[in-house]
Amino acid sequence: MRYLFMAFHYPKPEYRDDLLRWIQRFGAALRVQPGLLQLADFDDPANGRIVAVSIWESAEHFRAGREKAAASLNFDEARYDLWETRPLEVFTLGELEETAASSETGA
């Protein structure tokens, strides 16, 4: 069953590029992790946010992959408190079994 992770970032305009560089570095560390199916970042200028999304084969793959990716980076360099106007919002969702079965069969 797939697992979805979404992080909503609200960058201060003067630190947007710093935040984007960090998101790209973290994304590169995630891309080499087993179980990652998709990874993308989306711009929502109307609401002043950047949304980072990843889809994993399972919650276990997500947890292990995120941990390994984080361990490969120096998290002291991530200055969310300085770069963002408000705290990071994170959502994690497991796929509904009923829809997973229908999407696998092409229905």
CSV table of C-alpha atoms in Angstrom, one decimal:
chain,number,residue,atom,x,y,z
A,1,MET,CA,0.0,0.0,0.0
A,2,ARG,CA,1.5,3.3,-1.0
A,3,TYR,CA,2.3,6.1,1.4
A,4,LEU,CA,2.1,9.9,0.7
A,5,PHE,CA,4.2,12.5,2.4
A,6,MET,CA,3.5,16.3,2.0
A,7,ALA,CA,5.3,19.2,3.5
A,8,PHE,CA,4.0,22.7,3.2
A,9,HIS,CA,6.7,25.4,3.4
A,10,TYR,CA,5.9,29.1,3.8
A,11,PRO,CA,9.1,30.9,2.8
A,12,LYS,CA,10.0,34.4,3.6
A,13,PRO,CA,10.6,36.1,0.2
A,14,GLU,CA,14.2,37.0,1.1
A,15,TYR,CA,15.0,33.4,2.0
A,16,ARG,CA,13.0,31.6,-0.7
A,17,ASP,CA,16.2,30.7,-2.7
A,18,ASP,CA,17.9,29.3,0.5
A,19,LEU,CA,14.9,27.2,1.2
A,20,LEU,CA,14.7,25.9,-2.4
A,21,ARG,CA,18.3,24.9,-2.3
A,22,TRP,CA,17.7,22.9,0.9
A,23,ILE,CA,14.6,21.3,-0.6
A,24,GLN,CA,16.7,20.3,-3.6
A,25,ARG,CA,19.5,18.8,-1.5
A,26,PHE,CA,17.1,16.8,0.6
A,27,GLY,CA,15.3,15.7,-2.5
A,28,ALA,CA,18.5,14.4,-4.0
A,29,ALA,CA,19.2,12.4,-0.8
A,30,LEU,CA,15.7,11.0,-1.0
A,31,ARG,CA,15.8,10.0,-4.7
A,32,VAL,CA,18.4,7.3,-4.0
A,33,GLN,CA,16.3,5.6,-1.3
A,34,PRO,CA,14.6,2.3,-1.9
A,35,GLY,CA,10.9,2.4,-2.1
A,36,LEU,CA,10.5,6.0,-3.4
A,37,LEU,CA,8.0,6.0,-6.2
A,38,GLN,CA,7.7,9.8,-7.0
A,39,LEU,CA,9.1,13.0,-5.7
A,40,ALA,CA,8.1,16.5,-6.7
A,41,ASP,CA,7.9,20.1,-5.4
A,42,PHE,CA,5.1,22.4,-6.3
A,43,ASP,CA,4.8,26.2,-6.2
A,44,ASP,CA,1.7,27.8,-4.8
A,45,PRO,CA,2.4,31.5,-5.2
A,46,ALA,CA,-1.2,32.5,-4.5
A,47,ASN,CA,-0.8,31.2,-1.0
A,48,GLY,CA,2.9,31.9,-0.6
A,49,ARG,CA,3.9,28.3,-0.2
A,50,ILE,CA,6.0,25.5,-1.7
A,51,VAL,CA,4.6,22.0,-1.4
A,52,ALA,CA,7.0,19.0,-1.3
A,53,VAL,CA,5.4,15.7,-2.1
A,54,SER,CA,6.8,12.2,-2.1
A,55,ILE,CA,5.0,8.8,-2.7
A,56,TRP,CA,6.5,5.7,-1.3
A,57,GLU,CA,5.8,2.0,-1.7
A,58,SER,CA,5.0,1.8,2.1
A,59,ALA,CA,5.2,3.7,5.3
A,60,GLU,CA,8.2,1.6,6.3
A,61,HIS,CA,10.0,2.6,3.1
A,62,PHE,CA,9.2,6.2,3.9
A,63,ARG,CA,10.5,6.1,7.4
A,64,ALA,CA,13.7,4.3,6.5
A,65,GLY,CA,14.3,6.4,3.4
A,66,ARG,CA,13.7,9.7,5.3
A,67,GLU,CA,16.0,8.6,8.1
A,68,LYS,CA,18.8,7.6,5.7
A,69,ALA,CA,18.4,10.8,3.7
A,70,ALA,CA,18.5,12.9,6.8
A,71,ALA,CA,21.5,11.1,8.1
A,72,SER,CA,23.4,11.9,4.9
A,73,LEU,CA,22.9,15.7,5.4
A,74,ASN,CA,23.8,18.2,8.0
A,75,PHE,CA,20.4,19.2,9.4
A,76,ASP,CA,22.0,22.2,11.2
A,77,GLU,CA,22.1,23.8,7.8
A,78,ALA,CA,18.3,23.7,7.6
A,79,ARG,CA,17.2,27.0,9.0
A,80,TYR,CA,13.4,26.7,8.8
A,81,ASP,CA,13.0,29.0,11.8
A,82,LEU,CA,14.8,31.8,9.8
A,83,TRP,CA,13.6,30.9,6.3
A,84,GLU,CA,9.9,30.5,6.9
A,85,THR,CA,7.1,32.8,8.0
A,86,ARG,CA,5.4,30.0,10.0
A,87,PRO,CA,6.1,26.4,11.1
A,88,LEU,CA,6.3,23.7,8.5
A,89,GLU,CA,3.1,21.7,8.0
A,90,VAL,CA,3.5,18.0,7.4
A,91,PHE,CA,0.9,15.5,6.3
A,92,THR,CA,1.4,11.7,6.0
A,93,LEU,CA,-1.3,9.5,4.4
A,94,GLY,CA,-1.6,5.8,3.8
A,95,GLU,CA,-3.5,4.8,0.7
A,96,LEU,CA,-7.0,3.4,1.1
A,97,GLU,CA,-6.9,-0.3,0.3
A,98,GLU,CA,-10.2,-0.1,-1.6
A,99,THR,CA,-8.8,2.5,-4.1
A,100,ALA,CA,-5.3,0.8,-4.2
A,101,ALA,CA,-6.9,-2.4,-5.6
A,102,SER,CA,-9.0,-0.6,-8.2
A,103,SER,CA,-6.0,1.5,-9.4
A,104,GLU,CA,-3.8,-1.6,-9.8
A,105,THR,CA,-6.4,-3.2,-12.0
A,106,GLY,CA,-6.8,-0.1,-14.1
A,107,ALA,CA,-10.4,0.5,-13.1
